Each structure stands twice: as C-alpha cells, then as structure tokens.
mmCIF file of N, CA and C in Angstrom:
data_model
loop_
_atom_site.group_PDB
_atom_site.id
_atom_site.type_symbol
_atom_site.label_atom_id
_atom_site.label_comp_id
_atom_site.label_asym_id
_atom_site.label_seq_id
_atom_site.Cartn_x
_atom_site.Cartn_y
_atom_site.Cartn_z
ATOM 1 N N MET X 1 137.978 46.098 -5.244
ATOM 2 C CA MET X 1 138.228 46.255 -3.311
ATOM 3 C C MET X 1 137.292 46.665 -2.958
ATOM 4 N N ILE X 2 136.971 46.424 -1.640
ATOM 5 C CA ILE X 2 135.851 46.957 -0.532
ATOM 6 C C ILE X 2 136.743 47.652 0.034
ATOM 7 N N LYS X 3 136.495 48.992 0.113
ATOM 8 C CA LYS X 3 136.568 50.136 1.204
ATOM 9 C C LYS X 3 136.370 50.120 2.903
ATOM 10 N N LYS X 4 136.656 50.433 3.663
ATOM 11 C CA LYS X 4 136.296 50.474 4.722
ATOM 12 C C LYS X 4 134.933 51.065 4.550
ATOM 13 N N GLY X 5 133.965 50.850 5.320
ATOM 14 C CA GLY X 5 132.352 51.581 5.131
ATOM 15 C C GLY X 5 131.640 50.924 3.849
ATOM 16 N N ASP X 6 132.133 50.471 3.083
ATOM 17 C CA ASP X 6 131.380 50.127 1.999
ATOM 18 C C ASP X 6 129.879 49.086 2.336
ATOM 19 N N PHE X 7 130.565 48.282 3.251
ATOM 20 C CA PHE X 7 129.097 47.431 3.383
ATOM 21 C C PHE X 7 127.679 48.131 4.063
ATOM 22 N N PHE X 8 128.389 49.265 4.888
ATOM 23 C CA PHE X 8 127.167 49.766 5.521
ATOM 24 C C PHE X 8 126.775 51.213 5.134
ATOM 25 N N THR X 9 127.279 51.238 3.582
ATOM 26 C CA THR X 9 126.587 52.084 2.375
ATOM 27 C C THR X 9 125.750 51.266 1.925
ATOM 28 N N LYS X 10 125.921 50.280 1.440
ATOM 29 C CA LYS X 10 125.006 49.330 0.584
ATOM 30 C C LYS X 10 123.796 49.079 1.001
ATOM 31 N N TYR X 11 123.511 49.110 2.560
ATOM 32 C CA TYR X 11 122.045 48.738 3.344
ATOM 33 C C TYR X 11 121.823 49.743 3.975
ATOM 34 N N ASN X 12 120.642 50.022 3.658
ATOM 35 C CA ASN X 12 119.997 50.961 4.934
ATOM 36 C C ASN X 12 119.928 50.469 6.197
ATOM 37 N N LYS X 13 119.352 50.905 7.255
ATOM 38 C CA LYS X 13 119.561 50.568 8.722
ATOM 39 C C LYS X 13 118.477 49.714 8.550
ATOM 40 N N ASP X 14 116.947 49.553 8.344
ATOM 41 C CA ASP X 14 116.616 48.663 8.216
ATOM 42 C C ASP X 14 116.747 47.062 7.650
ATOM 43 N N GLN X 15 117.522 47.201 5.989
ATOM 44 C CA GLN X 15 118.176 46.324 5.550
ATOM 45 C C GLN X 15 118.860 45.533 6.899
ATOM 46 N N LEU X 16 119.806 46.056 7.325
ATOM 47 C CA LEU X 16 120.812 45.798 8.445
ATOM 48 C C LEU X 16 119.966 45.302 9.468
ATOM 49 N N ILE X 17 119.192 45.795 9.853
ATOM 50 C CA ILE X 17 118.422 45.157 11.241
ATOM 51 C C ILE X 17 118.026 43.771 10.794
ATOM 52 N N ASP X 18 117.259 43.762 9.482
ATOM 53 C CA ASP X 18 117.011 42.460 8.978
ATOM 54 C C ASP X 18 117.918 41.539 8.697
ATOM 55 N N ILE X 19 119.177 42.007 8.503
ATOM 56 C CA ILE X 19 120.505 40.844 8.087
ATOM 57 C C ILE X 19 120.704 40.326 9.465
ATOM 58 N N LEU X 20 120.805 41.258 10.272
ATOM 59 C CA LEU X 20 120.755 40.921 12.081
ATOM 60 C C LEU X 20 119.712 39.951 12.466
ATOM 61 N N ILE X 21 118.840 40.435 12.169
ATOM 62 C CA ILE X 21 117.660 39.331 13.082
ATOM 63 C C ILE X 21 117.803 37.968 11.916
ATOM 64 N N ASP X 22 118.226 38.022 10.929
ATOM 65 C CA ASP X 22 118.303 36.738 10.077
ATOM 66 C C ASP X 22 119.451 36.093 10.973
ATOM 67 N N TRP X 23 120.544 36.594 10.973
ATOM 68 C CA TRP X 23 121.719 35.895 11.792
ATOM 69 C C TRP X 23 120.999 35.220 13.188
ATOM 70 N N TYR X 24 120.516 36.226 13.851
ATOM 71 C CA TYR X 24 120.477 35.925 15.149
ATOM 72 C C TYR X 24 119.240 34.532 15.074
ATOM 73 N N LEU X 25 118.265 34.644 14.522
ATOM 74 C CA LEU X 25 117.659 33.575 14.167
ATOM 75 C C LEU X 25 118.117 32.487 13.982
ATOM 76 N N SER X 26 119.047 32.285 12.944
ATOM 77 C CA SER X 26 119.759 31.210 12.585
ATOM 78 C C SER X 26 120.659 30.596 13.906
ATOM 79 N N ASP X 27 121.198 31.525 14.453
ATOM 80 C CA ASP X 27 121.827 31.123 15.376
ATOM 81 C C ASP X 27 121.480 30.380 16.629
ATOM 82 N N THR X 28 120.043 30.839 16.646
ATOM 83 C CA THR X 28 119.126 30.410 18.086
ATOM 84 C C THR X 28 118.859 29.064 17.178
ATOM 85 N N ILE X 29 118.204 28.747 16.306
ATOM 86 C CA ILE X 29 117.768 27.833 15.894
ATOM 87 C C ILE X 29 119.071 26.505 16.126
ATOM 88 N N GLN X 30 120.245 26.694 15.404
ATOM 89 C CA GLN X 30 121.623 26.063 15.632
ATOM 90 C C GLN X 30 121.768 25.626 17.111
ATOM 91 N N LEU X 31 121.532 26.595 17.883
ATOM 92 C CA LEU X 31 121.308 26.299 19.418
ATOM 93 C C LEU X 31 120.528 25.431 19.968
ATOM 94 N N LEU X 32 119.530 25.557 19.497
ATOM 95 C CA LEU X 32 117.836 24.840 19.780
ATOM 96 C C LEU X 32 118.487 23.316 19.167
ATOM 97 N N ASP X 33 118.610 23.152 18.157
ATOM 98 C CA ASP X 33 119.205 21.854 17.418
ATOM 99 C C ASP X 33 120.065 21.185 18.610
ATOM 100 N N ASN X 34 121.329 22.112 18.840
ATOM 101 C CA ASN X 34 122.271 21.423 20.039
ATOM 102 C C ASN X 34 121.945 21.206 21.520
ATOM 103 N N VAL X 35 120.510 21.792 21.805
ATOM 104 C CA VAL X 35 119.782 21.722 23.170
ATOM 105 C C VAL X 35 119.563 19.984 22.983
ATOM 106 N N LEU X 36 118.846 19.720 21.803
ATOM 107 C CA LEU X 36 117.779 18.645 21.852
ATOM 108 C C LEU X 36 118.568 17.719 21.483
ATOM 109 N N THR X 37 119.916 17.900 20.889
ATOM 110 C CA THR X 37 121.069 16.823 20.814
ATOM 111 C C THR X 37 121.764 16.478 22.422
ATOM 112 N N ASP X 38 121.861 17.230 23.051
ATOM 113 C CA ASP X 38 122.554 17.367 24.388
ATOM 114 C C ASP X 38 122.661 16.266 25.524
ATOM 115 N N ASN X 39 123.668 15.956 26.387
ATOM 116 C CA ASN X 39 123.146 15.489 27.224
ATOM 117 C C ASN X 39 122.415 15.966 28.472
ATOM 118 N N LEU X 40 121.292 15.389 28.948
ATOM 119 C CA LEU X 40 120.576 15.807 30.130
ATOM 120 C C LEU X 40 121.315 15.940 31.105
ATOM 121 N N VAL X 41 122.049 14.996 31.551
ATOM 122 C CA VAL X 41 123.104 15.263 32.798
ATOM 123 C C VAL X 41 123.788 16.171 33.264
ATOM 124 N N ASP X 42 124.577 16.250 31.832
ATOM 125 C CA ASP X 42 125.959 17.193 31.717
ATOM 126 C C ASP X 42 125.731 18.222 30.410
ATOM 127 N N PRO X 43 124.744 19.101 30.476
ATOM 128 C CA PRO X 43 124.480 19.747 28.905
ATOM 129 C C PRO X 43 125.595 20.701 28.758
ATOM 130 N N GLY X 44 126.062 20.848 27.920
ATOM 131 C CA GLY X 44 126.644 21.651 27.164
ATOM 132 C C GLY X 44 126.235 23.202 26.607
ATOM 133 N N TYR X 45 124.777 22.790 26.300
ATOM 134 C CA TYR X 45 124.146 24.285 25.571
ATOM 135 C C TYR X 45 122.812 24.421 26.790
ATOM 136 N N SER X 46 122.703 25.779 26.915
ATOM 137 C CA SER X 46 121.593 26.458 27.395
ATOM 138 C C SER X 46 119.967 26.437 26.851
ATOM 139 N N ALA X 47 119.488 25.458 27.650
ATOM 140 C CA ALA X 47 117.973 25.471 26.978
ATOM 141 C C ALA X 47 117.191 26.734 27.054
ATOM 142 N N ILE X 48 117.843 27.290 28.427
ATOM 143 C CA ILE X 48 117.055 28.639 29.194
ATOM 144 C C ILE X 48 117.064 29.297 28.151
ATOM 145 N N THR X 49 118.859 29.512 27.837
ATOM 146 C CA THR X 49 119.468 30.762 27.076
ATOM 147 C C THR X 49 118.674 30.775 25.852
ATOM 148 N N THR X 50 118.150 29.580 24.795
ATOM 149 C CA THR X 50 117.662 29.268 23.787
ATOM 150 C C THR X 50 116.291 29.986 23.834
ATOM 151 N N ARG X 51 115.402 29.483 24.963
ATOM 152 C CA ARG X 51 113.893 29.819 25.059
ATOM 153 C C ARG X 51 113.916 31.483 25.208
ATOM 154 N N ASN X 52 114.731 32.114 25.967
ATOM 155 C CA ASN X 52 114.950 33.461 25.970
ATOM 156 C C ASN X 52 115.228 34.059 24.780
ATOM 157 N N ARG X 53 116.293 33.321 23.897
ATOM 158 C CA ARG X 53 116.471 33.745 22.531
ATOM 159 C C ARG X 53 114.893 33.774 21.409
ATOM 160 N N LEU X 54 114.522 32.603 21.755
ATOM 161 C CA LEU X 54 113.284 32.543 20.707
ATOM 162 C C LEU X 54 112.165 33.400 21.606
ATOM 163 N N ILE X 55 111.821 33.858 22.921
ATOM 164 C CA ILE X 55 110.977 34.765 23.186
ATOM 165 C C ILE X 55 111.205 36.146 22.762
ATOM 166 N N TYR X 56 112.528 36.702 22.752
ATOM 167 C CA TYR X 56 112.712 38.002 22.294
ATOM 168 C C TYR X 56 112.556 38.186 20.940
ATOM 169 N N TYR X 57 113.006 36.912 20.039
ATOM 170 C CA TYR X 57 112.742 36.830 18.589
ATOM 171 C C TYR X 57 111.058 36.835 18.458
ATOM 172 N N ILE X 58 110.051 36.409 19.331
ATOM 173 C CA ILE X 58 108.880 36.391 18.829
ATOM 174 C C ILE X 58 108.229 37.730 19.374
ATOM 175 N N GLN X 59 108.690 38.329 20.380
ATOM 176 C CA GLN X 59 108.120 39.603 20.648
ATOM 177 C C GLN X 59 108.941 40.801 19.607
ATOM 178 N N TYR X 60 110.022 40.425 19.343
ATOM 179 C CA TYR X 60 110.085 41.456 17.738
ATOM 180 C C TYR X 60 109.325 41.345 16.884
ATOM 181 N N LYS X 61 109.233 39.880 16.332
ATOM 182 C CA LYS X 61 108.502 39.988 15.063
ATOM 183 C C LYS X 61 106.859 40.329 15.511
ATOM 184 N N GLN X 62 106.526 40.503 16.732
ATOM 185 C CA GLN X 62 105.098 40.781 16.955
ATOM 186 C C GLN X 62 104.961 42.059 16.924
ATOM 187 N N GLN X 63 105.947 42.548 17.054
ATOM 188 C CA GLN X 63 105.947 44.394 17.113
ATOM 189 C C GLN X 63 105.987 45.010 15.959
ATOM 190 N N ILE X 64 107.390 44.734 14.956
ATOM 191 C CA ILE X 64 107.268 45.143 13.365
ATOM 192 C C ILE X 64 106.577 44.047 12.628
ATOM 193 N N ASP X 65 105.922 43.264 12.759
ATOM 194 C CA ASP X 65 104.800 42.708 11.870
ATOM 195 C C ASP X 65 103.500 41.903 12.233
ATOM 196 N N PRO X 66 102.614 42.991 11.692
ATOM 197 C CA PRO X 66 101.159 43.099 12.243
ATOM 198 C C PRO X 66 100.449 41.456 12.030
ATOM 199 N N ASP X 67 101.254 40.543 10.950
ATOM 200 C CA ASP X 67 100.660 39.641 10.323
ATOM 201 C C ASP X 67 101.319 38.365 11.185
ATOM 202 N N PHE X 68 102.272 38.323 11.758
ATOM 203 C CA PHE X 68 102.976 37.541 12.930
ATOM 204 C C PHE X 68 101.809 37.032 13.872
ATOM 205 N N ARG X 69 101.455 36.015 13.421
ATOM 206 C CA ARG X 69 100.526 35.586 14.703
ATOM 207 C C ARG X 69 100.910 34.394 15.711
ATOM 208 N N VAL X 70 102.008 34.107 15.974
ATOM 209 C CA VAL X 70 102.874 33.343 16.761
ATOM 210 C C VAL X 70 102.650 33.731 18.150
ATOM 211 N N ARG X 71 102.343 33.081 19.552
ATOM 212 C CA ARG X 71 102.023 33.984 20.643
ATOM 213 C C ARG X 71 102.973 33.099 21.592
ATOM 214 N N THR X 72 103.484 31.668 21.310
ATOM 215 C CA THR X 72 104.218 30.759 22.357
ATOM 216 C C THR X 72 105.455 30.157 21.767
ATOM 217 N N VAL X 73 106.357 29.819 22.383
ATOM 218 C CA VAL X 73 107.544 29.377 21.675
ATOM 219 C C VAL X 73 107.098 27.789 21.295
ATOM 220 N N ASN X 74 106.430 27.132 21.814
ATOM 221 C CA ASN X 74 105.837 26.061 21.311
ATOM 222 C C ASN X 74 104.988 26.130 19.913
ATOM 223 N N GLU X 75 104.609 27.254 19.906
ATOM 224 C CA GLU X 75 103.765 27.527 18.625
ATOM 225 C C GLU X 75 105.088 28.021 17.582
ATOM 226 N N PHE X 76 105.910 28.650 18.029
ATOM 227 C CA PHE X 76 106.960 29.184 17.225
ATOM 228 C C PHE X 76 107.550 27.592 16.660
ATOM 229 N N LEU X 77 107.785 26.650 17.757
ATOM 230 C CA LEU X 77 108.819 25.790 17.338
ATOM 231 C C LEU X 77 107.906 24.491 16.228
ATOM 232 N N ILE X 78 106.450 24.564 16.685
ATOM 233 C CA ILE X 78 105.720 23.810 15.539
ATOM 234 C C ILE X 78 105.700 24.532 14.001
ATOM 235 N N ASN X 79 105.394 25.659 13.992
ATOM 236 C CA ASN X 79 105.252 26.162 12.713
ATOM 237 C C ASN X 79 106.892 26.260 11.831
ATOM 238 N N SER X 80 107.848 25.651 12.705
ATOM 239 C CA SER X 80 109.104 25.642 11.987
ATOM 240 C C SER X 80 109.770 24.416 12.325
ATOM 241 N N GLY X 81 108.361 23.288 12.373
ATOM 242 C CA GLY X 81 109.294 22.361 11.550
ATOM 243 C C GLY X 81 109.660 21.054 12.832
ATOM 244 N N TYR X 82 109.342 21.639 14.254
ATOM 245 C CA TYR X 82 109.891 20.553 15.564
ATOM 246 C C TYR X 82 108.283 20.068 15.698
ATOM 247 N N ASP X 83 108.431 18.771 15.909
ATOM 248 C CA ASP X 83 107.374 17.823 16.343
ATOM 249 C C ASP X 83 107.095 17.693 17.902
ATOM 250 N N ASN X 84 106.340 17.073 18.151
ATOM 251 C CA ASN X 84 106.021 17.147 19.846
ATOM 252 C C ASN X 84 106.922 16.235 20.617
ATOM 253 N N LYS X 85 107.872 15.338 20.027
ATOM 254 C CA LYS X 85 108.781 15.013 20.781
ATOM 255 C C LYS X 85 109.935 16.247 21.214
ATOM 256 N N ASP X 86 110.096 16.683 20.004
ATOM 257 C CA ASP X 86 111.104 17.586 20.037
ATOM 258 C C ASP X 86 110.994 18.833 21.340
ATOM 259 N N ILE X 87 109.461 19.279 21.336
ATOM 260 C CA ILE X 87 109.036 20.399 21.929
ATOM 261 C C ILE X 87 109.232 19.774 23.632
ATOM 262 N N ILE X 88 108.843 18.655 23.800
ATOM 263 C CA ILE X 88 108.388 17.691 25.125
ATOM 264 C C ILE X 88 109.891 17.697 25.326
ATOM 265 N N ALA X 89 110.930 17.352 24.687
ATOM 266 C CA ALA X 89 112.535 17.080 24.967
ATOM 267 C C ALA X 89 113.086 18.818 25.452
ATOM 268 N N PHE X 90 112.607 19.819 24.756
ATOM 269 C CA PHE X 90 113.026 20.807 24.997
ATOM 270 C C PHE X 90 112.655 21.753 26.157
ATOM 271 N N GLU X 91 111.166 21.221 26.252
ATOM 272 C CA GLU X 91 110.432 21.755 27.664
ATOM 273 C C GLU X 91 111.322 21.056 29.160
ATOM 274 N N LYS X 92 111.737 19.688 28.619
ATOM 275 C CA LYS X 92 112.404 18.862 29.631
ATOM 276 C C LYS X 92 113.986 19.703 30.207
ATOM 277 N N SER X 93 114.135 19.892 29.045
ATOM 278 C CA SER X 93 115.804 20.438 29.246
ATOM 279 C C SER X 93 115.667 21.803 30.034
ATOM 280 N N CYS X 94 114.571 22.527 30.041
ATOM 281 C CA CYS X 94 114.451 23.855 30.521
ATOM 282 C C CYS X 94 114.076 23.503 31.753
ATOM 283 N N LYS X 95 113.482 22.566 31.802
ATOM 284 C CA LYS X 95 112.790 22.362 33.688
ATOM 285 C C LYS X 95 114.124 22.198 34.505
ATOM 286 N N GLU X 96 114.972 20.883 33.775
ATOM 287 C CA GLU X 96 116.101 20.399 34.685
ATOM 288 C C GLU X 96 117.266 21.684 34.862
ATOM 289 N N GLU X 97 117.469 22.602 33.869
ATOM 290 C CA GLU X 97 118.259 23.542 33.762
ATOM 291 C C GLU X 97 117.840 24.722 34.872
ATOM 292 N N ALA X 98 116.726 24.985 34.780
ATOM 293 C CA ALA X 98 116.404 25.879 36.091
ATOM 294 C C ALA X 98 116.598 25.630 36.944
ATOM 295 N N HIS X 99 116.690 24.433 37.651
ATOM 296 C CA HIS X 99 117.284 24.052 38.972
ATOM 297 C C HIS X 99 118.723 24.893 39.346
ATOM 298 N N TYR X 100 119.493 24.914 38.410
ATOM 299 C CA TYR X 100 120.902 25.770 38.434
ATOM 300 C C TYR X 100 120.891 27.036 37.703
ATOM 301 N N TYR X 101 119.889 27.299 37.009
ATOM 302 C CA TYR X 101 120.247 28.862 36.169
ATOM 303 C C TYR X 101 119.970 29.779 37.047
ATOM 304 N N HIS X 102 121.276 30.581 36.790
ATOM 305 C CA HIS X 102 120.977 31.936 37.581
ATOM 306 C C HIS X 102 120.936 33.051 36.960
ATOM 307 N N GLY X 103 120.647 33.112 35.632
ATOM 308 C CA GLY X 103 119.886 34.217 34.692
ATOM 309 C C GLY X 103 118.532 34.391 34.795
ATOM 310 N N ILE X 104 118.309 35.458 33.869
ATOM 311 C CA ILE X 104 116.803 35.707 33.612
ATOM 312 C C ILE X 104 116.230 34.422 32.924
ATOM 313 N N GLN X 105 114.788 34.331 33.152
ATOM 314 C CA GLN X 105 114.282 33.156 32.869
ATOM 315 C C GLN X 105 112.926 34.135 32.058
ATOM 316 N N GLU X 106 112.806 34.614 30.999
ATOM 317 C CA GLU X 106 111.913 35.026 30.690
ATOM 318 C C GLU X 106 110.449 34.307 30.077
ATOM 319 N N THR X 107 109.739 34.799 30.001
ATOM 320 C CA THR X 107 108.172 34.208 29.725
ATOM 321 C C THR X 107 107.286 35.117 28.723
ATOM 322 N N LEU X 108 106.388 34.406 27.904
ATOM 323 C CA LEU X 108 105.471 35.335 26.946
ATOM 324 C C LEU X 108 103.968 35.488 27.775
ATOM 325 N N ASP X 109 104.188 36.279 28.380
ATOM 326 C CA ASP X 109 102.906 36.813 29.258
ATOM 327 C C ASP X 109 101.986 37.624 28.716
#
C-alpha cells in the first residue's frame, strides 16, 4: 500500500523536475498537434499559448543543458519531426490569433 508522501520520497528534487518537464513537453506537443488540425476560422486551441510554451521549454533546456543547441521554435519543430508544411501552418495560426490574443506573446530574442 502506498502511504501519503511515498511518491515524493522516491525521487529527489531534480528527478521530480525532470518528470514535470517531460509531462509539460508531452502536453505541449499534444497541444501543438491540436493546433495543427484545428479550424483556422474558429480555433479551439491557442497557437500562441503553444508557441509560448515551446519558447519556455527551449529557454529552460538552454539553461540546464550546455549541449542543447536549439535556438528557435522552428528549429525545435524540425528536430522534433515536423515538416515545413506543419511549420508554415503553425506560423499562420499564430499570426491569425495575434489579431485578438490578449496575453503575452513571447519571442526568443
């Protein structure tokens, strides 16, 4: 039987952060796939939120992994197996949503 707190004693802080980051990326990729198949006229998923999440992930990886060489969202997408058609569709979704999106729109500068 699992007792309260067992999960947290099983992993150290760094391992827990790795688990959370893996879940975050998995959820972000699922969100990206939803954006890519979404209706452009009346989208149900936010392309900009997806882009922001990818930017945060890239910035995190750049800070913790000196071998992580990805510098742009497009480069990340290519390295993750997305093709130019997907990248163009994603950029178009971001551009369309930017007209009415009221939150932060991050960039990798």
